[in-house]
Amino acid sequence: MDNFVVSARKYRPTTFASVVGQEHITRTLKNAIATGQLPQAFLFCGPRGVGKTTCARILAKTINCEHRTAEGEACNECESCKSFNEGASMNIFELDAASNNSVDNMRELVKQVYIPPQGGKYKVYIIDEVHMLSSAAFNAFLKTLEEPPAYAKFILATTEKHKIIPTILSRCQVFDFKRIENEDIVRHLKYVADSEGVKYEEGALEVVARKAEGGLRDALSIFDQLVNFTQGNLTYQGVLENLNVLDSDYYFKLVDMMREGNMSGALLLYQEVIGKGFGGQHFLTGLCEHLRNLMVSLDPQTLKLIDGGDALRVRYGQQAQSCGLPRLLGWLTTASDYEYRFREANNKNLFVEVCLMKLSTVALGQPQAAASTPSPVAQPKSAPAAQG
Ligand SMILES: [Zn+2]
């Protein structure tokens, strides 16, 4: 496992079909190429590391390919494709607007635009982080964007669509890239791990995907680090420890305790978590997320809002059913209130403990729960609210 190759680069997709989790984009792009309805300018928006630049490069290669396949992909065999794949194409220009955002950079680019392509049909300009251009640089570019030569195509990419001025927006066809679903990330990580002979537990890859928050590039770089740390053996426990992620098991246990009114158990569990080096804020945030996941598990329609595999969803669904909506809503309201006020608390540990005491007694005294759903805990009809 020495010198493990950076997966993000090695496994960068080179065809539309291999792009992960952006089918709505790749389908539209392939259609546009097939029907010859290519806009002059594209604006790729979306979070970092979800495939904007990758798609831009594939698009540039595909529209210049001399023998596109029946599926509308680049052939990877013609002269143009070869030079693209070797990074030697004269028809693709990439500019990172984060570091080249001056008027002079833009004038230089504009000058190049008017030189026709040498071999190949199109010259493609990819401007990354386009929202970083100064307004003077924007203006230097605007005329060219309005009336570019027919052979020039612009692909602008940004993580911050709201910062793009309307005059640019109105001249581009906008493509909204989405955060990649955890299941898609996990599937891709499995593919990389299998190809590289890395051993893994499925749960370990799910933790990596959750940590990456929808960014494939981040997921791959976390994966690379872990492979190096663990000598190519990714276990669930090992990954939790390396990434300092709290096992979701703790929250399943905690909610069971809250439901049973087991306050002592809840307090002891919290001490165990603290003992592992997690802070109170982290703990409360995780609890809110867990309760939120339980809430959305109550309805099969919203079950898909949970990041994670089917086994985890089933588990959420079962626990949610055992608690019922009114109780979950009460808990979530209380927990998020405490999470919100955490920073102001003087004694952080006590603050979290008070929250847990409250949560494990709400279960017993929850008046709405008694009124609308049968509760496993017997409650007198005239019971006053446990808190005011
Ligand atoms: Zn080709």
Coordinates of C-alpha atoms and ligand atoms in Angstrom, one line a residue:
M1 CA 0.0 0.0 0.0
D2 CA 3.0 2.3 -0.3
N3 CA 2.5 5.4 -2.5
F4 CA -1.2 4.8 -2.8
V5 CA -2.4 6.7 -5.9
V6 CA -4.7 9.6 -5.4
S7 CA -8.1 8.0 -6.3
A8 CA -9.8 11.2 -7.2
R9 CA -7.4 11.6 -10.1
K10 CA -7.0 8.0 -11.1
Y11 CA -10.7 7.3 -11.1
R12 CA -11.8 10.5 -12.6
P13 CA -14.6 9.7 -15.0
T14 CA -13.7 10.0 -18.7
T15 CA -17.2 9.3 -20.2
F16 CA -20.7 10.7 -19.5
A17 CA -21.8 7.2 -18.5
S18 CA -19.2 7.0 -15.7
V19 CA -20.0 10.3 -14.1
V20 CA -21.4 9.6 -10.6
G21 CA -24.8 10.8 -9.5
Q22 CA -25.5 13.5 -12.1
E23 CA -27.6 11.6 -14.7
H24 CA -29.9 14.6 -15.2
I25 CA -27.0 16.6 -16.4
T26 CA -25.2 14.1 -18.5
R27 CA -28.5 13.1 -20.2
T28 CA -29.2 16.7 -21.2
L29 CA -25.6 17.3 -22.4
K30 CA -25.7 14.2 -24.5
N31 CA -29.0 15.2 -26.0
A32 CA -27.7 18.7 -26.8
I33 CA -24.7 17.1 -28.6
A34 CA -26.8 14.6 -30.5
T35 CA -29.2 17.2 -31.8
G36 CA -26.5 19.8 -32.4
Q37 CA -28.3 22.3 -30.1
L38 CA -25.3 23.4 -28.1
P39 CA -25.5 26.7 -26.3
Q40 CA -22.6 29.1 -26.6
A41 CA -22.2 29.2 -22.9
F42 CA -22.9 26.8 -20.1
L43 CA -23.1 27.6 -16.4
F44 CA -22.4 24.6 -14.2
C45 CA -23.5 25.3 -10.6
G46 CA -23.3 23.2 -7.5
P47 CA -21.3 22.2 -4.5
R48 CA -17.6 21.5 -4.6
G49 CA -16.3 18.1 -5.7
V50 CA -19.5 16.9 -7.4
G51 CA -18.2 16.7 -11.0
K52 CA -18.6 20.1 -12.6
T53 CA -15.0 20.3 -14.0
T54 CA -15.1 16.6 -14.9
C55 CA -18.3 17.1 -16.9
A56 CA -16.8 20.2 -18.5
R57 CA -13.8 18.2 -19.7
I58 CA -15.9 15.3 -20.9
L59 CA -18.1 17.8 -22.8
A60 CA -15.1 19.5 -24.4
K61 CA -13.7 16.1 -25.5
T62 CA -16.9 14.8 -26.8
I63 CA -17.9 17.7 -29.0
N64 CA -14.4 17.6 -30.6
C65 CA -14.4 13.8 -31.1
E66 CA -14.3 12.7 -34.7
H67 CA -16.2 9.4 -34.3
R68 CA -18.6 9.6 -31.4
T69 CA -20.0 6.2 -30.3
A70 CA -23.7 5.3 -30.8
E71 CA -24.2 6.1 -27.1
G72 CA -23.0 9.6 -27.8
E73 CA -19.7 9.2 -26.0
A74 CA -16.2 10.3 -27.1
C75 CA -14.4 7.4 -28.9
N76 CA -11.1 7.9 -27.0
E77 CA -9.3 6.7 -30.1
C78 CA -9.3 9.6 -32.6
E79 CA -6.5 12.1 -32.7
S80 CA -8.6 14.7 -30.9
C81 CA -9.6 12.3 -28.1
K82 CA -6.0 11.1 -27.7
S83 CA -4.7 14.6 -27.3
F84 CA -7.4 15.4 -24.8
N85 CA -6.6 12.3 -22.8
E86 CA -2.9 13.1 -22.8
G87 CA -3.7 16.6 -21.6
A88 CA -2.1 17.9 -24.8
S89 CA -5.2 19.3 -26.6
M90 CA -4.9 22.8 -28.0
N91 CA -8.6 23.2 -28.0
I92 CA -9.3 23.3 -24.3
F93 CA -8.4 26.1 -21.9
E94 CA -8.9 26.1 -18.2
L95 CA -8.8 29.2 -16.1
D96 CA -9.2 29.2 -12.4
A97 CA -10.9 32.5 -11.7
A98 CA -10.0 32.3 -8.0
S99 CA -6.3 33.0 -8.9
N100 CA -6.6 34.6 -12.3
N101 CA -9.3 37.2 -11.8
S102 CA -7.8 40.4 -13.1
V103 CA -8.8 42.4 -16.2
D104 CA -5.5 41.4 -17.8
N105 CA -6.1 37.7 -17.4
M106 CA -9.5 38.2 -19.0
R107 CA -8.1 40.3 -21.9
E108 CA -5.5 37.6 -22.6
L109 CA -8.2 35.0 -22.7
V110 CA -10.5 37.1 -25.0
K111 CA -7.6 37.6 -27.4
Q112 CA -7.2 33.8 -27.7
V113 CA -10.8 33.3 -28.4
Y114 CA -10.6 34.9 -31.8
I115 CA -7.9 32.5 -33.0
P116 CA -9.7 29.6 -34.7
P117 CA -9.1 26.1 -33.5
Q118 CA -6.2 24.1 -34.9
G119 CA -7.7 20.8 -35.8
G120 CA -11.0 19.9 -34.1
K121 CA -14.2 21.8 -34.3
Y122 CA -14.5 23.7 -31.1
K123 CA -12.3 25.7 -28.7
V124 CA -13.6 25.2 -25.2
Y125 CA -13.0 27.6 -22.4
I126 CA -13.6 26.4 -18.9
I127 CA -13.7 29.1 -16.3
D128 CA -13.8 27.6 -12.8
E129 CA -15.0 29.6 -9.7
V130 CA -16.3 32.2 -12.1
H131 CA -18.0 34.2 -9.3
M132 CA -14.4 35.2 -8.2
L133 CA -13.9 37.4 -11.3
S134 CA -13.7 41.1 -10.5
S135 CA -16.4 43.1 -12.0
A136 CA -13.9 44.8 -14.3
A137 CA -12.8 41.4 -15.5
F138 CA -16.5 40.4 -15.9
N139 CA -17.0 43.4 -18.1
A140 CA -14.0 42.7 -20.2
F141 CA -15.4 39.2 -20.9
L142 CA -19.1 40.1 -21.4
K143 CA -18.9 41.2 -25.0
T144 CA -17.1 38.0 -26.0
L145 CA -19.7 36.0 -24.2
E146 CA -22.5 37.9 -26.0
E147 CA -21.1 37.4 -29.5
P148 CA -18.5 34.6 -29.5
P149 CA -17.2 33.1 -32.7
A150 CA -19.2 30.0 -33.6
Y151 CA -16.3 27.6 -32.8
A152 CA -16.0 28.9 -29.2
K153 CA -17.8 27.4 -26.3
F154 CA -17.7 28.6 -22.7
I155 CA -18.3 26.5 -19.7
L156 CA -18.5 28.6 -16.5
A157 CA -18.5 26.8 -13.2
T158 CA -19.4 28.1 -9.8
T159 CA -20.2 26.9 -6.3
E160 CA -22.0 30.2 -5.7
K161 CA -24.6 30.8 -8.2
H162 CA -26.2 33.7 -6.3
K163 CA -23.0 35.7 -6.9
I164 CA -23.3 35.5 -10.7
I165 CA -24.5 38.7 -12.1
P166 CA -27.8 38.6 -14.1
T167 CA -26.1 39.7 -17.3
I168 CA -24.0 36.6 -17.3
L169 CA -26.8 34.3 -16.1
S170 CA -29.1 35.4 -18.9
R171 CA -26.4 34.4 -21.5
C172 CA -25.8 30.9 -20.2
Q173 CA -27.7 27.7 -20.2
V174 CA -27.7 26.8 -16.5
F175 CA -27.0 23.3 -15.2
D176 CA -27.6 22.6 -11.5
F177 CA -25.4 19.8 -10.2
K178 CA -26.6 18.2 -7.1
R179 CA -25.0 16.9 -4.0
I180 CA -24.2 13.2 -4.7
E181 CA -26.4 10.7 -2.9
N182 CA -24.5 8.7 -0.2
E183 CA -25.6 5.4 -1.9
D184 CA -23.9 6.6 -5.2
I185 CA -20.8 7.5 -3.3
V186 CA -20.7 4.2 -1.6
R187 CA -21.1 2.3 -4.8
H188 CA -18.2 4.3 -6.4
L189 CA -16.0 3.7 -3.4
K190 CA -16.7 0.0 -3.6
Y191 CA -15.7 0.1 -7.2
V192 CA -12.4 1.9 -6.4
A193 CA -11.7 -0.4 -3.4
D194 CA -12.3 -3.6 -5.5
S195 CA -10.1 -2.3 -8.3
E196 CA -7.3 -1.5 -5.9
G197 CA -7.6 -4.6 -3.8
V198 CA -8.6 -2.7 -0.6
K199 CA -10.5 -4.7 2.0
Y200 CA -13.5 -2.9 3.5
E201 CA -16.6 -3.3 5.6
E202 CA -19.7 -1.8 3.9
G203 CA -20.4 0.3 7.0
A204 CA -17.0 1.8 6.8
L205 CA -17.7 3.2 3.3
E206 CA -21.0 4.5 4.5
V207 CA -19.2 6.5 7.2
V208 CA -16.8 7.9 4.6
A209 CA -19.8 8.9 2.4
R210 CA -21.6 10.7 5.2
K211 CA -18.4 12.5 6.3
A212 CA -18.0 13.8 2.7
E213 CA -21.4 15.4 2.7
G214 CA -22.2 14.7 -0.9
G215 CA -18.8 15.6 -2.4
L216 CA -17.3 12.7 -4.4
R217 CA -13.9 14.3 -4.5
D218 CA -13.8 14.7 -0.7
A219 CA -15.0 11.1 -0.3
L220 CA -12.2 9.8 -2.4
S221 CA -9.6 11.9 -0.6
I222 CA -10.8 10.7 2.8
F223 CA -10.8 7.2 1.4
D224 CA -7.1 7.6 0.3
Q225 CA -6.1 8.8 3.7
L226 CA -7.8 5.9 5.4
V227 CA -6.3 3.4 3.1
N228 CA -2.9 4.7 4.1
F229 CA -3.7 4.8 7.8
T230 CA -5.1 1.4 7.9
Q231 CA -2.8 -0.4 5.5
G232 CA -5.6 -1.1 3.1
N233 CA -8.1 -2.6 5.5
L234 CA -11.1 -0.4 6.2
T235 CA -13.2 -1.6 9.1
Y236 CA -16.2 0.2 10.5
Q237 CA -14.7 0.7 13.9
G238 CA -11.3 1.8 12.5
V239 CA -13.0 4.4 10.2
L240 CA -15.1 5.8 13.1
E241 CA -12.0 6.2 15.2
N242 CA -9.9 7.7 12.4
L243 CA -12.6 10.2 11.4
N244 CA -13.7 11.0 14.9
V245 CA -17.3 10.0 14.0
L246 CA -19.7 9.0 16.7
D247 CA -21.2 5.6 16.0
S248 CA -25.0 5.9 15.3
D249 CA -25.5 3.0 17.6
Y250 CA -25.1 5.4 20.5
Y251 CA -28.1 7.4 19.4
F252 CA -30.3 4.3 18.8
K253 CA -29.5 3.2 22.3
L254 CA -30.1 6.7 23.7
V255 CA -33.5 7.0 22.1
D256 CA -34.5 3.6 23.5
M257 CA -33.6 4.8 26.9
M258 CA -35.5 8.1 26.5
R259 CA -38.5 6.1 25.4
E260 CA -38.3 3.9 28.5
G261 CA -37.7 7.0 30.7
N262 CA -34.3 5.6 31.7
M263 CA -32.6 8.8 32.8
S264 CA -29.7 7.1 34.5
G265 CA -28.9 5.1 31.4
A266 CA -29.0 8.2 29.3
L267 CA -26.6 10.1 31.6
L268 CA -24.2 7.1 31.7
L269 CA -24.2 6.8 28.0
Y270 CA -23.4 10.5 27.6
Q271 CA -20.4 10.1 30.0
E272 CA -19.2 7.2 27.8
V273 CA -19.4 9.4 24.7
I274 CA -17.5 12.2 26.5
G275 CA -14.9 9.7 27.5
K276 CA -14.2 8.9 23.9
G277 CA -13.3 12.5 23.3
F278 CA -16.5 13.9 21.8
G279 CA -17.7 17.3 22.8
G280 CA -21.2 18.2 24.0
Q281 CA -22.0 20.3 20.9
H282 CA -21.1 17.4 18.6
F283 CA -23.2 15.1 20.8
L284 CA -26.3 17.3 20.7
T285 CA -26.0 18.0 16.9
G286 CA -25.8 14.3 16.3
L287 CA -28.8 13.7 18.5
C288 CA -30.9 16.3 16.6
E289 CA -29.9 14.6 13.3
H290 CA -30.9 11.2 14.7
L291 CA -34.3 12.5 15.8
R292 CA -34.8 14.2 12.5
N293 CA -34.0 11.0 10.7
L294 CA -36.6 9.2 12.9
M295 CA -39.2 11.9 12.0
V296 CA -38.7 11.4 8.3
S297 CA -38.8 7.6 8.7
L298 CA -42.4 7.7 9.8
D299 CA -43.5 8.2 6.2
P300 CA -42.3 5.9 3.4
Q301 CA -42.3 8.9 1.1
T302 CA -39.7 10.8 3.1
L303 CA -37.7 7.8 4.0
K304 CA -35.4 8.6 1.0
L305 CA -34.3 11.8 2.8
I306 CA -32.1 9.6 5.0
D307 CA -28.5 9.2 3.9
G308 CA -27.5 5.6 4.3
G309 CA -28.2 2.1 3.2
D310 CA -31.4 0.2 3.3
A311 CA -30.4 -1.6 6.6
L312 CA -30.0 1.7 8.3
R313 CA -33.3 3.0 7.0
V314 CA -35.2 -0.1 8.3
R315 CA -33.6 0.5 11.7
Y316 CA -34.7 4.1 11.7
G317 CA -38.2 3.1 10.6
Q318 CA -38.6 0.6 13.4
Q319 CA -37.4 2.9 16.1
A320 CA -39.6 5.7 14.8
Q321 CA -42.7 3.5 14.9
S322 CA -41.9 2.6 18.5
C323 CA -41.8 6.2 19.5
G324 CA -44.6 7.8 17.5
L325 CA -44.8 11.3 16.0
P326 CA -45.9 13.4 19.0
R327 CA -43.1 12.2 21.2
L328 CA -40.5 12.5 18.4
L329 CA -41.6 16.0 17.7
G330 CA -41.4 17.0 21.4
W331 CA -37.9 15.5 21.7
L332 CA -36.7 17.2 18.5
T333 CA -38.0 20.6 19.7
T334 CA -36.3 20.2 23.0
A335 CA -33.0 18.9 21.7
S336 CA -32.7 21.5 19.0
D337 CA -33.5 24.2 21.5
Y338 CA -30.6 23.0 23.7
E339 CA -28.3 22.6 20.7
Y340 CA -29.1 26.2 19.7
R341 CA -28.4 27.6 23.2
F342 CA -25.3 25.4 23.8
R343 CA -22.7 28.1 23.2
E344 CA -24.2 30.3 25.9
A345 CA -24.0 27.7 28.6
N346 CA -21.5 28.2 31.3
N347 CA -21.3 24.6 32.4
K348 CA -21.5 22.6 29.1
N349 CA -21.6 19.2 30.7
L350 CA -24.4 20.1 33.1
F351 CA -26.3 21.7 30.3
V352 CA -26.2 18.6 28.2
E353 CA -27.2 16.5 31.2
V354 CA -30.2 18.7 31.9
C355 CA -31.2 18.3 28.3
L356 CA -31.0 14.5 28.7
M357 CA -33.0 14.6 32.0
K358 CA -35.7 16.5 30.3
L359 CA -35.8 14.3 27.2
S360 CA -36.0 11.1 29.3
T361 CA -38.9 12.5 31.4
V362 CA -40.8 14.0 28.4
A363 CA -41.4 10.4 27.4
L364 CA -43.3 9.7 30.5
G365 CA -45.2 12.9 30.8
Q366 CA -45.8 13.8 27.1
P367 CA -49.5 14.8 27.1
Q368 CA -50.0 14.8 23.3
A369 CA -48.6 11.3 23.1
A370 CA -51.2 10.1 25.6
A371 CA -54.0 11.8 23.7
S372 CA -53.3 10.7 20.2
T373 CA -51.3 7.5 20.2
P374 CA -51.3 4.6 22.6
S375 CA -48.1 4.8 24.6
P376 CA -46.2 1.8 26.0
V377 CA -46.1 3.7 29.3
A378 CA -49.4 3.9 31.2
Q379 CA -50.5 7.4 31.8
P380 CA -53.4 8.7 33.8
K381 CA -55.7 10.8 31.6
S382 CA -55.6 13.8 33.9
A383 CA -51.8 13.8 34.2
P384 CA -50.6 17.4 34.1
A385 CA -47.8 18.3 31.7
A386 CA -44.4 17.4 33.1
Q387 CA -43.0 20.8 32.4
G388 CA -44.4 24.2 31.9
Ligands
ZN1 ZN -12.7 10.6 -30.5

